[in-house]
Short mmCIF file of C-alpha atoms and ligand atoms in Angstrom, two decimals:
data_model
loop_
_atom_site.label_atom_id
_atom_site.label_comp_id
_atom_site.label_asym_id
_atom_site.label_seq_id
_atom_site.Cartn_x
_atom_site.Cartn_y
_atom_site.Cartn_z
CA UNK A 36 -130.12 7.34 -21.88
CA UNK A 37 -128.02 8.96 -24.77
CA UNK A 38 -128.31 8.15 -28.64
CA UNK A 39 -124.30 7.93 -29.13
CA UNK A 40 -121.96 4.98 -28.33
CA UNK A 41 -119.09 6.21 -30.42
CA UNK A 42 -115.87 7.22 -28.59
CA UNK A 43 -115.31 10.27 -29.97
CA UNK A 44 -119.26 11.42 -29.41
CA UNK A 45 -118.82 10.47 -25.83
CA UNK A 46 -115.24 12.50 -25.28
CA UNK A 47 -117.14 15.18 -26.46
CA UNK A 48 -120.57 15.05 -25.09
CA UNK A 49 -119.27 12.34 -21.99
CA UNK A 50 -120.50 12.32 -18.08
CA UNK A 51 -122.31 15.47 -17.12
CA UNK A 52 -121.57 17.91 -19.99
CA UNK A 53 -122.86 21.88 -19.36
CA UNK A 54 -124.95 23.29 -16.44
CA UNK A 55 -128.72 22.58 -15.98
CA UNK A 56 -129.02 26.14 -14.17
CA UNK A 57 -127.78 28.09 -16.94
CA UNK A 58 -127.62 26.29 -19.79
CA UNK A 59 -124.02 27.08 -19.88
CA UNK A 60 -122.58 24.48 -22.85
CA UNK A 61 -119.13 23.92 -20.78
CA UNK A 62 -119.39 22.90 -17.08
CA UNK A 63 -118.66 25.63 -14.46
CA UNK A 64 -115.32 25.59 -12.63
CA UNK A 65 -116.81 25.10 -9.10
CA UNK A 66 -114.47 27.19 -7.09
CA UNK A 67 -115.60 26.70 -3.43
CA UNK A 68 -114.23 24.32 -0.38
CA UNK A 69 -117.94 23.89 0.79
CA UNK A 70 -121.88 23.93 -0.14
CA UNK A 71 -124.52 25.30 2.08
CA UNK A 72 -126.83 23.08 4.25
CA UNK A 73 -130.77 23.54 4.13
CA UNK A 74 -130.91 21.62 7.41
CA UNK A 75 -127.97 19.53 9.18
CA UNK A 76 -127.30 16.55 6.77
CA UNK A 77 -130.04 18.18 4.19
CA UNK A 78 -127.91 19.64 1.36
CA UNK A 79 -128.11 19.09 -2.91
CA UNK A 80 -125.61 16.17 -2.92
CA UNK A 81 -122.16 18.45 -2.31
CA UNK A 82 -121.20 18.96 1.22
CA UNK A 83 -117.28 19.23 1.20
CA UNK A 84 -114.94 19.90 -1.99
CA UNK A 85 -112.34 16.84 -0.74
CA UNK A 86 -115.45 14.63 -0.58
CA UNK A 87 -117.14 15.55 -4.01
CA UNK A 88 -116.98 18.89 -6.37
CA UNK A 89 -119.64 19.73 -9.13
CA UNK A 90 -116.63 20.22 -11.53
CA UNK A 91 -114.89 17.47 -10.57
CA UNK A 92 -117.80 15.20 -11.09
CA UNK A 93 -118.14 16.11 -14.38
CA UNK A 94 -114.81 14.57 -15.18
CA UNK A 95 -115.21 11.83 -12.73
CA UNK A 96 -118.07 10.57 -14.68
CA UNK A 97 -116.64 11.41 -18.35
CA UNK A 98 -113.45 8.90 -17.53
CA UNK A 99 -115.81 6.19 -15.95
CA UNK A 100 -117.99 6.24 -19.41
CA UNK A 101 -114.64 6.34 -21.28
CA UNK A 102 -113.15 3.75 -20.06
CA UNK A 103 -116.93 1.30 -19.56
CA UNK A 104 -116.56 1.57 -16.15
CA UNK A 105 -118.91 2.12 -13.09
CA UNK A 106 -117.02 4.88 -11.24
CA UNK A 107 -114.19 6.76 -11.98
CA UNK A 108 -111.96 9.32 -9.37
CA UNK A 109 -109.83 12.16 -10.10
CA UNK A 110 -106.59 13.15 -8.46
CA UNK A 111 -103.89 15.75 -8.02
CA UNK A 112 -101.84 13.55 -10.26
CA UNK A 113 -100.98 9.71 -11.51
CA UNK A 114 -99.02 9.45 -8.78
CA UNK A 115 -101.48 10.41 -6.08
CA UNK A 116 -104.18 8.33 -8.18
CA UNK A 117 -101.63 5.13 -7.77
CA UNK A 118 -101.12 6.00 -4.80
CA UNK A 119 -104.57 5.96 -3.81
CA UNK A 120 -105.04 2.81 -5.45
CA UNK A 121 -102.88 1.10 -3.80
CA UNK A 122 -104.18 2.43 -0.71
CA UNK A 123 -106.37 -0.32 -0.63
CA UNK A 124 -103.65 -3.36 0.46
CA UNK A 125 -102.32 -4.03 4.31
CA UNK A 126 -99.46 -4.93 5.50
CA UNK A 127 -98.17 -8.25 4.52
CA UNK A 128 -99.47 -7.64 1.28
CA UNK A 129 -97.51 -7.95 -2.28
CA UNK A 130 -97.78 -6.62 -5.63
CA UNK A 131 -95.93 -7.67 -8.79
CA UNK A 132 -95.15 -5.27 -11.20
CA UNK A 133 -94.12 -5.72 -14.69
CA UNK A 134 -90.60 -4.40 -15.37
CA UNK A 135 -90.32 -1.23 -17.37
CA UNK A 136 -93.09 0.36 -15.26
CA UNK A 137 -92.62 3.74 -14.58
CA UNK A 138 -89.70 5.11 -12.35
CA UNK A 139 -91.99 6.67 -9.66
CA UNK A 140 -94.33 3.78 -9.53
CA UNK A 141 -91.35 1.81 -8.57
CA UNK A 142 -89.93 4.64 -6.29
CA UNK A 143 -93.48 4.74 -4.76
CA UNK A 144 -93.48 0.77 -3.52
CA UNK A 145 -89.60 0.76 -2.90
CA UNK A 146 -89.37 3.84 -0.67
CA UNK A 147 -92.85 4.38 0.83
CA UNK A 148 -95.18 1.24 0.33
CA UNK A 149 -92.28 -1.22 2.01
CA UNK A 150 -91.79 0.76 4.91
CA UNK A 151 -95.57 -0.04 5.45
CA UNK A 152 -94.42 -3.90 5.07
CA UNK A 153 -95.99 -4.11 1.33
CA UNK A 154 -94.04 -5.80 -0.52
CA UNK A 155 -92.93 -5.60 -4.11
CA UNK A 156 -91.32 -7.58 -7.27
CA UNK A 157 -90.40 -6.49 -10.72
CA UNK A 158 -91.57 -9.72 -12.92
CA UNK A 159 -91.30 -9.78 -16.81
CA UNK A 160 -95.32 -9.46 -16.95
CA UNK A 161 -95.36 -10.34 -21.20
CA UNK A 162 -94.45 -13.98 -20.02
CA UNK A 163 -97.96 -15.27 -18.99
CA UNK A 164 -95.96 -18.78 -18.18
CA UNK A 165 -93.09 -17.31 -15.93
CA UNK A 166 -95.59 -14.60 -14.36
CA UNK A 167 -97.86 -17.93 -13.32
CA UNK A 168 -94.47 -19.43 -11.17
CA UNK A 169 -94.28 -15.98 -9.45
CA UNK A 170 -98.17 -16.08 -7.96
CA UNK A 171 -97.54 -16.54 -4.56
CA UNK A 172 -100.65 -16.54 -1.69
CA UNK A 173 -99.93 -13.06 -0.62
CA UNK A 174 -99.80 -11.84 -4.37
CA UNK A 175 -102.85 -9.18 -4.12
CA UNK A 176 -102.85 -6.82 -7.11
CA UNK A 177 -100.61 -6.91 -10.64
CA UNK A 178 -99.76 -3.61 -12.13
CA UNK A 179 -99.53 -3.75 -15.89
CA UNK A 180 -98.29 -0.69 -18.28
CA UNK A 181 -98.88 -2.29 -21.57
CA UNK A 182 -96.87 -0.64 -23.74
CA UNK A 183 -94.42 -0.50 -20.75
CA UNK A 184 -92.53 2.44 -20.38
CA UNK A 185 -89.67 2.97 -22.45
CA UNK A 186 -89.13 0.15 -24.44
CA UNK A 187 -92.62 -0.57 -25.10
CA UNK A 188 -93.45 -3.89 -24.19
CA UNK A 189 -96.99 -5.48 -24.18
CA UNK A 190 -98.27 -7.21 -21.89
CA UNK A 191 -101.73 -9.72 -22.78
CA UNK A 192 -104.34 -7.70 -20.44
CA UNK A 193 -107.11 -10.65 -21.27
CA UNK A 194 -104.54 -13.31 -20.28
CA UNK A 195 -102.76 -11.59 -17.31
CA UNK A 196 -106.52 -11.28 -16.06
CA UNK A 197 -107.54 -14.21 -16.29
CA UNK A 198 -104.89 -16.12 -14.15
CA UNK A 199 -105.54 -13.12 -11.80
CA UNK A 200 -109.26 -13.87 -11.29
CA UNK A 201 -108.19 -17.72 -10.77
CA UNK A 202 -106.36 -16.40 -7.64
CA UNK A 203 -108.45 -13.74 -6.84
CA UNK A 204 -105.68 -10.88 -7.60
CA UNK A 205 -107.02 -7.45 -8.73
CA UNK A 206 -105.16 -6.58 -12.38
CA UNK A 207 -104.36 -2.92 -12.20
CA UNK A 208 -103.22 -1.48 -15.73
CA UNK A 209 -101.57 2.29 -15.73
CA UNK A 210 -103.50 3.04 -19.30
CA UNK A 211 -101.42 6.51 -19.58
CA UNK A 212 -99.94 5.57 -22.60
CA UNK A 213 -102.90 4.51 -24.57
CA UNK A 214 -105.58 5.94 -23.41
CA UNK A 215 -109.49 5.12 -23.84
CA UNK A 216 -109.45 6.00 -27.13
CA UNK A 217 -107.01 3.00 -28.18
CA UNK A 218 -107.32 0.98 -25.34
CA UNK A 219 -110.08 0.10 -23.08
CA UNK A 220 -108.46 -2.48 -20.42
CA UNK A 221 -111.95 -3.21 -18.62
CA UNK A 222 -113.52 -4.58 -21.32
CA UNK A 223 -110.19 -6.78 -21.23
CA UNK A 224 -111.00 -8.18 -17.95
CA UNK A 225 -109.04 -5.76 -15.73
CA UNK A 226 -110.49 -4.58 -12.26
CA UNK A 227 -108.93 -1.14 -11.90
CA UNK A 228 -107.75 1.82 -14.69
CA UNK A 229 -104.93 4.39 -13.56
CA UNK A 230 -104.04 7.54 -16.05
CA UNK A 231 -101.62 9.71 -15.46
CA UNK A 232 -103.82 12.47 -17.22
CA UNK A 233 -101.25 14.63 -16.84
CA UNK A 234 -99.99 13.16 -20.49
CA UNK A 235 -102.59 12.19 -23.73
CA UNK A 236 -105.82 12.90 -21.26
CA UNK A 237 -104.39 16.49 -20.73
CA UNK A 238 -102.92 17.01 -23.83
CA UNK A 239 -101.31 19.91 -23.43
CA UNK A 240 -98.53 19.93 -21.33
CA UNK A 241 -100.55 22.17 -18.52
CA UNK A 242 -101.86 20.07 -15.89
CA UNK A 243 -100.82 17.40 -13.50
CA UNK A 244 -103.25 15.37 -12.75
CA UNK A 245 -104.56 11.52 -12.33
CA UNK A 246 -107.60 9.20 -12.86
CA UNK A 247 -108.60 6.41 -11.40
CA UNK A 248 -111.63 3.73 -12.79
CA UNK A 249 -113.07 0.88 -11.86
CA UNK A 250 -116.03 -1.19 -13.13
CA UNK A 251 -117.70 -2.89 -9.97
CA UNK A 252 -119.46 -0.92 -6.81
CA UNK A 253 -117.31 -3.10 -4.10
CA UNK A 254 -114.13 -1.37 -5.82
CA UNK A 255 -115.69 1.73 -6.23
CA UNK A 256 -116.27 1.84 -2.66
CA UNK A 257 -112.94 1.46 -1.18
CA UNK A 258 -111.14 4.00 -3.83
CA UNK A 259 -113.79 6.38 -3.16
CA UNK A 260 -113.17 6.45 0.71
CA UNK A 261 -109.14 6.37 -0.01
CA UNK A 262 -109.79 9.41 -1.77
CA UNK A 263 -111.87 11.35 0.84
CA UNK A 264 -109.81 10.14 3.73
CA UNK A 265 -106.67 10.44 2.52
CA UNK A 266 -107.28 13.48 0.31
CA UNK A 267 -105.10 14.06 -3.12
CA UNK A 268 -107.86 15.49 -4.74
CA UNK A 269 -107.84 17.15 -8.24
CA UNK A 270 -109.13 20.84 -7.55
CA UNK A 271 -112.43 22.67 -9.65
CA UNK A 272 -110.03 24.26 -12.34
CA UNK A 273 -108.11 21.71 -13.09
CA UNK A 274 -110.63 19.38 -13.56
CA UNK A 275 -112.17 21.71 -16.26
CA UNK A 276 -108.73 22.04 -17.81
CA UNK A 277 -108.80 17.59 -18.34
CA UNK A 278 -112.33 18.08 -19.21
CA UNK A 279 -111.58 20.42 -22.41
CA UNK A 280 -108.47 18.23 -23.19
CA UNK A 281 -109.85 15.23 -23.36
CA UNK A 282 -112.88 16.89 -25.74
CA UNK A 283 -109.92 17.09 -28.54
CA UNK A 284 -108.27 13.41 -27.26
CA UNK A 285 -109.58 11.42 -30.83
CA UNK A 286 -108.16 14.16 -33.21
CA UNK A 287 -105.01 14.73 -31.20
CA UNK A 288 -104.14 10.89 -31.10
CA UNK A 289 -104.83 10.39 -34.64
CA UNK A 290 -102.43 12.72 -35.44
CA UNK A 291 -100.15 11.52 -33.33
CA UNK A 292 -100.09 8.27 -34.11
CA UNK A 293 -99.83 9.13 -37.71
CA UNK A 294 -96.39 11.06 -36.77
CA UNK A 295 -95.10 8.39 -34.99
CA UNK A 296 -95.51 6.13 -37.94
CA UNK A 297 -94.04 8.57 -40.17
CA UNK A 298 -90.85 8.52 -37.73
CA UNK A 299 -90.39 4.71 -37.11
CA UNK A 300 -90.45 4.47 -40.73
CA UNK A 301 -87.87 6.57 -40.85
CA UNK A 302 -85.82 6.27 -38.05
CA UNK A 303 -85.73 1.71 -38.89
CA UNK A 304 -83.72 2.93 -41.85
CA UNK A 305 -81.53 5.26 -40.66
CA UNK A 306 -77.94 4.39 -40.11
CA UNK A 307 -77.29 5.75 -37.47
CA UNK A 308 -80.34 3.54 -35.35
CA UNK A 309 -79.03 0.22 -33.59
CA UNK A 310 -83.08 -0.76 -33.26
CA UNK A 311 -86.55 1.26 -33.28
CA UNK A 312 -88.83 0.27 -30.70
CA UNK A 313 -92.69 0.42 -31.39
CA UNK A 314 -95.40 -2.18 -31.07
CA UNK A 315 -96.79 -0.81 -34.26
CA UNK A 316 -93.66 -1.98 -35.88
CA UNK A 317 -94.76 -6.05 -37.20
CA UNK A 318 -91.48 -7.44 -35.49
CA UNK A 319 -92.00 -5.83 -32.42
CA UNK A 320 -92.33 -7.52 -29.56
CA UNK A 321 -95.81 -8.25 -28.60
CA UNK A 322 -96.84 -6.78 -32.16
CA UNK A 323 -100.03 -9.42 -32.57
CA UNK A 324 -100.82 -9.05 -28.81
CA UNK A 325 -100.88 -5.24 -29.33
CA UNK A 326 -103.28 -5.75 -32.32
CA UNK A 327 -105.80 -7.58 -30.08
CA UNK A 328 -105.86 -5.28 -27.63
CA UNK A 329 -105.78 -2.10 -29.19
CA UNK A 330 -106.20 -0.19 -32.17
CA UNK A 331 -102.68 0.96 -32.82
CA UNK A 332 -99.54 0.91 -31.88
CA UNK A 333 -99.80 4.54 -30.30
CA UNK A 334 -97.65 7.34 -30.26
CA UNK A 335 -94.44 6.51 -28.13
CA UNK A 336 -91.31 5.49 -29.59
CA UNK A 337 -87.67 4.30 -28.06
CA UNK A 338 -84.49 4.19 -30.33
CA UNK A 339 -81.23 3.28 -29.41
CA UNK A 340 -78.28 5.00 -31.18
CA UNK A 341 -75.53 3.01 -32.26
CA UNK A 342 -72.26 3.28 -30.47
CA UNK A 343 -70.52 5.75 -32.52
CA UNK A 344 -73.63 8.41 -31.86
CA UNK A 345 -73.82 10.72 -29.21
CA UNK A 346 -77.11 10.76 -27.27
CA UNK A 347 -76.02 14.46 -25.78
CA UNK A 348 -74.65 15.31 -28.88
CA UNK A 349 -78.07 14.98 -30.40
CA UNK A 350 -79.77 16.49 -27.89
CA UNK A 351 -78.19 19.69 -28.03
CA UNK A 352 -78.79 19.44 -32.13
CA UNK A 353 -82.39 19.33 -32.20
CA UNK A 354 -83.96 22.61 -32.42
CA UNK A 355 -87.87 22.04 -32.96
CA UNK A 356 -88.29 19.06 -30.57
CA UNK A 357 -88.06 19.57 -26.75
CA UNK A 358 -86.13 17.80 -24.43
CA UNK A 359 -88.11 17.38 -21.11
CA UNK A 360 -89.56 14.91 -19.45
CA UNK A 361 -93.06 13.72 -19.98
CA UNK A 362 -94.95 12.68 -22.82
CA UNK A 363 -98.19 12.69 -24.66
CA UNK A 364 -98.50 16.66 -25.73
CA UNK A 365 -99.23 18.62 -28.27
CA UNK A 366 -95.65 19.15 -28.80
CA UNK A 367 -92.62 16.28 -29.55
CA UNK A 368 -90.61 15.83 -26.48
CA UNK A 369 -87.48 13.73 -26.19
CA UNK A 370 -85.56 12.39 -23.04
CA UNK A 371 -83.42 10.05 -22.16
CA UNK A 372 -84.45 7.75 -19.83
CA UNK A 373 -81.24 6.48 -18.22
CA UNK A 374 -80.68 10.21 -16.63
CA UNK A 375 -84.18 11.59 -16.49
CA UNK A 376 -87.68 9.52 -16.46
CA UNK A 377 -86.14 6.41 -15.32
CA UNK A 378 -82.77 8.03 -12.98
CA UNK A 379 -84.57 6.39 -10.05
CA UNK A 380 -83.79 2.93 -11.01
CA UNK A 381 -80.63 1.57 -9.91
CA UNK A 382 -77.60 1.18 -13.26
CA UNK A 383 -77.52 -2.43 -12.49
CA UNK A 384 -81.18 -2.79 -12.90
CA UNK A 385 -81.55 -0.20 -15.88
CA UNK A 386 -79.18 -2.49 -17.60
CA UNK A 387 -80.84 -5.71 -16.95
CA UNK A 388 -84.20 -4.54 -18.30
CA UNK A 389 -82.44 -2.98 -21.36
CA UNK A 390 -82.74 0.83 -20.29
CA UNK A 391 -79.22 1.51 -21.76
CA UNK A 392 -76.95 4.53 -22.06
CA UNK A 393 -78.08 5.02 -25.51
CA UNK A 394 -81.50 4.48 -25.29
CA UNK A 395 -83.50 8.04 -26.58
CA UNK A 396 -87.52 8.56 -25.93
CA UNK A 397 -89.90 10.47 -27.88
CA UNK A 398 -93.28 11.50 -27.72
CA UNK A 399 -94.39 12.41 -31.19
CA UNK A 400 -96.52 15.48 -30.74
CA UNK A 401 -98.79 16.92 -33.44
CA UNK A 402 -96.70 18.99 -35.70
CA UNK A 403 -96.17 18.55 -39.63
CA UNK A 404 -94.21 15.46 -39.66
CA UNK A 405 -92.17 16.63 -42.00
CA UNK A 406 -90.84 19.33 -39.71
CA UNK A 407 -90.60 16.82 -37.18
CA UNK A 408 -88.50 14.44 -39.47
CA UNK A 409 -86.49 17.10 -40.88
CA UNK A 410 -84.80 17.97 -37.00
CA UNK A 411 -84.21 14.56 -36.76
CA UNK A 412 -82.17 13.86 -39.77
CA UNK A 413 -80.20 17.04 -39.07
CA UNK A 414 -79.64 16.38 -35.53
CA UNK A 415 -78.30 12.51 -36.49
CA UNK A 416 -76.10 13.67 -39.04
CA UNK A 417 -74.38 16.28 -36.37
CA UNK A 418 -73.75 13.74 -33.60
CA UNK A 419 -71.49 11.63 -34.46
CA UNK A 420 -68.75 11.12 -31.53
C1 PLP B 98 -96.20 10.25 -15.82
C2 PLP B 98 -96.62 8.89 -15.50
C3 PLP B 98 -97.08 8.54 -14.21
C4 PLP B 98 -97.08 9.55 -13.08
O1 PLP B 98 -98.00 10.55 -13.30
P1 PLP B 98 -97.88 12.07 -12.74
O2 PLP B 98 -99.07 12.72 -13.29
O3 PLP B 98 -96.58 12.61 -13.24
O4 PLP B 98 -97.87 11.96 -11.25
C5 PLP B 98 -97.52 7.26 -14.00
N1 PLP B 98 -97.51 6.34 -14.98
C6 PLP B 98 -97.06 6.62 -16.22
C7 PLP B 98 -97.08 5.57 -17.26
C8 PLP B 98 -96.61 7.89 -16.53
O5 PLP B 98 -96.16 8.18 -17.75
#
C-alpha cells in the first residue's frame, strides 16, 4: 500500500516504478521477445513479449492506477487500442458513436468493422433524450470523445452511463483529449478508457502509441486475450518513452491549459474570428457539463475564420506554430480539419456536423504565450483574401 493519493504523486511514482534487482530509479527497457523457463510452464511470470513485457507492465499498471481502474493494456497505437477494444463485439452487433469522433475511429467501423457485419451510427451523443430514441436491442457499446474532436462538444459521461447500464451497453470514452489528469471517466460510471497516448500521455510528439483501461476483471479478461491473440502490442522502448512522458503530464497540462486560455481570450475578440470554440469558454456548449466532469476546459481549441479570411493564407503566415496533424505536444500545432484530421469524412457529412471549410484546430503547446499570441495576430492580419 502507498502513502500518496494525489495525481501528480502517482504519475510520478505510479504502477511499478524502478527495478527491484538493481535498484535502478527508472524501469529497464526490457528488450527481449522471450524469458527463460526453469521447467516447462515454470518461469517468473514473463513467458512471451506479445503476451506480457516487464517494461510494458510498468506502464500497463501506471494507466490502470491513473485512470482508478483494475487493468489497463498498452498498444502500438489508439488505433490498435480501439481496435482491440472493439474486438470484443460479433457480428450482428452495433455501436453508436457520437458525431465529431475522430476520423479514423469512424474509418475503422465504416471500412473494416462492417465488412465483419458490425454495424455503426453517428448519433449527436450531448442529447441524452435523442441518444435514448436511438437504443436499439442490438446497441452493444457507445463510444464517447467528450470534448469531441474538433469542435469540442461534451458529452454527460455520468448520464450517457447510466442509460447504458439500464440496457446493459458498455460506455467506451476515447479520454485522449483530457487525459487522467482532468478527467477520470471511470469514476463517471464508464466501463472502458481508450487514449491515444500518442498525444498529452506522450507529450512529445515521439511516439505512437495507445492505452486501453478498464475497471472490472470480466472486462479485463476479454481485452487482455484480444491483445495476446490478436497482437498490436506496444514494444519495451516505447513503453519507457510513455512512461517518462506521462511523469511530466501535470506540469505540461497546466501549462497548457493556461495557453489555451490566454488564446481564446484573445482569439473571442479578434475580428477576424466568426466563433471560438472551447468548453472552457462559459457559453460554450456543454460549459456546466464540462465543469462537472472535469477540471478544465483543456487545451484544444477550434476557430472558424470569417469569410473574408483565408485559412491557407494563414497557414503559410505563421512562423512559430506548426502545421501538422496531431495534437497534445510540447509544441502548438495547427490543422485544418476539413483536409487533414477529419479528410476521411465524406463533404456532405463534414458539413452537417459543422466541420466547415473555415474551421482551423490548434493544440496549444507549452511555449510563452506571448510568443504564441504574437504569430497569431501577425498571421490574421496577413490573410485577408
Ligand atoms: C489521434 C487520435 C486517435 C488515434 O490514435 P493514434 O495513436 O494516432 O492511432 C484516436 N482518438 C483520438 C481522439 C485521437 O486524437
Amino acid at each position: 500500500m502507498t502513502n500518496y493519493n494525489k495525481i501528480e504523486t502517482k504519475l510520478i511514482h505510479g504502477g511499478i516504478s524502478g527495478d527491484k534487482y538493481t535498484g535502478s530509479v527508472n524501469i529497464p527497457i526490457y528488450q527481449t521477445s522471450t524469458f527463460m523457463q526453469d521447467k516447462v510452464g515454470i518461469f517468473k511470470g514473463y513467458e512471451y513479449s506479445r503476451t506480457g513485457n516487464p517494461t510494458r507492465a510498468a506502464l500497463e499498471a501506471l494507466i490502470a492506477e491513473l485512470e482508478n481502474g483494475t487493468n489497463g493494456f498498452a498498444f502500438a497505437s489508439g488505433m490498435a487500442a480501439i481496435t482491440a477494444v472493439f474486438s470484443i463485439l460479433k457480428t450482428g452487433d452495433k455501436v453508436i458513436l457520437s458525431n465529431n469522433v475522430y476520423g479514423g475511429t469512424y474509418r475503422v467501423f465504416d471500412k473494416v468493422f462492417r465488412n465483419f457485419g458490425i454495424n455503426y451510427s453517428i448519433e449527436d451523443t450531448t442529447n441524452i433524450e435523442t441518444l435514448k430514441t436511438k437504443i436499439t436491442p442490438d446497441v452493444k457499446a457507445i463510444l464517447i470523445e467528450s470534448p469531441a474532436n474538433p469542435l469540442l462538444y461534451i458529452t454527460d459521461i455520468n448520464e450517457v452511463s447510466k442509460i447504458a447500464k439500464q440496457h446493459n451497453i458498455l460506455t467506451i470514452v476515447d479520454n485522449t483529449f483530457m487525459t487522467p489528469y482532468l478527467q477520470k471517466p471511470l469514476d463517471l460510471g464508464a466501463d472502458i478508457v481508450i487514449h491515444s497516448a500518442t498525444k498529452y500521455l506522450g507529450g512529445h510528439s515521439d511516439l505512437i502509441a495507445g492505452l486501453v483501461v478498464v475497471n472490472n476483471t470480466e472486462l479485463a479478461e476479454k481485452i487482455s486475450f484480444i491483445q495476446n491473440a490478436t497482437g498490436g502490442i506496444l514494444q519495451p522502448f516505447d513503453s519507457f518513452l510513455l512512461i517518462r512522458g506521462i511523469k511530466t503530464l501535470a506540469v505540461r497540462m497546466d501549462r497548457h491549459v493556461e495557453n489555451a486560455e490566454i488564446i481564446v481570450d484573445f482569439l473571442s475578440k479578434h475580428s477576424a474570428i466568426k466563433k471560438v470554440y472551447y468548453p472552457g469558454l462559459i457559453e460554450s456548449q456543454g460549459y456546466q457539463i464540462n465543469r462537472k466532469q472535469a477540471k478544465n476546459g483543456g487545451a484544444m481549441i477550434a476557430f472558424e475564420l470569417k469569410n473574408e479570411y483565408s485559412p491557407d493564407k494563414f497557414f503559410a503566415k505563421l512562423k512559430l506554430i506548426t502545421l501538422a496533424e496531431s495534437l497534445g505536444g510540447v509544441e502548438s500545432l495547427i490543422c485544418h480539419p476539413a483536409r487533414m484530421t477529419h479528410a476521411s469524412i465524406p463533404e456532405n457529412i463534414r458539413n452537417q456536423i459543422g466541420i466547415t471549410d473555415n474551421l482551423i484546430r490548434l493544440s496549444l503547446g507549452i511555449e510563452n504565450s506571448y510568443d504564441i499570441l504574437t504569430d497569431l495576430e501577425k498571421a490574421l492580419e496577413e490573410s485577408e483574401k
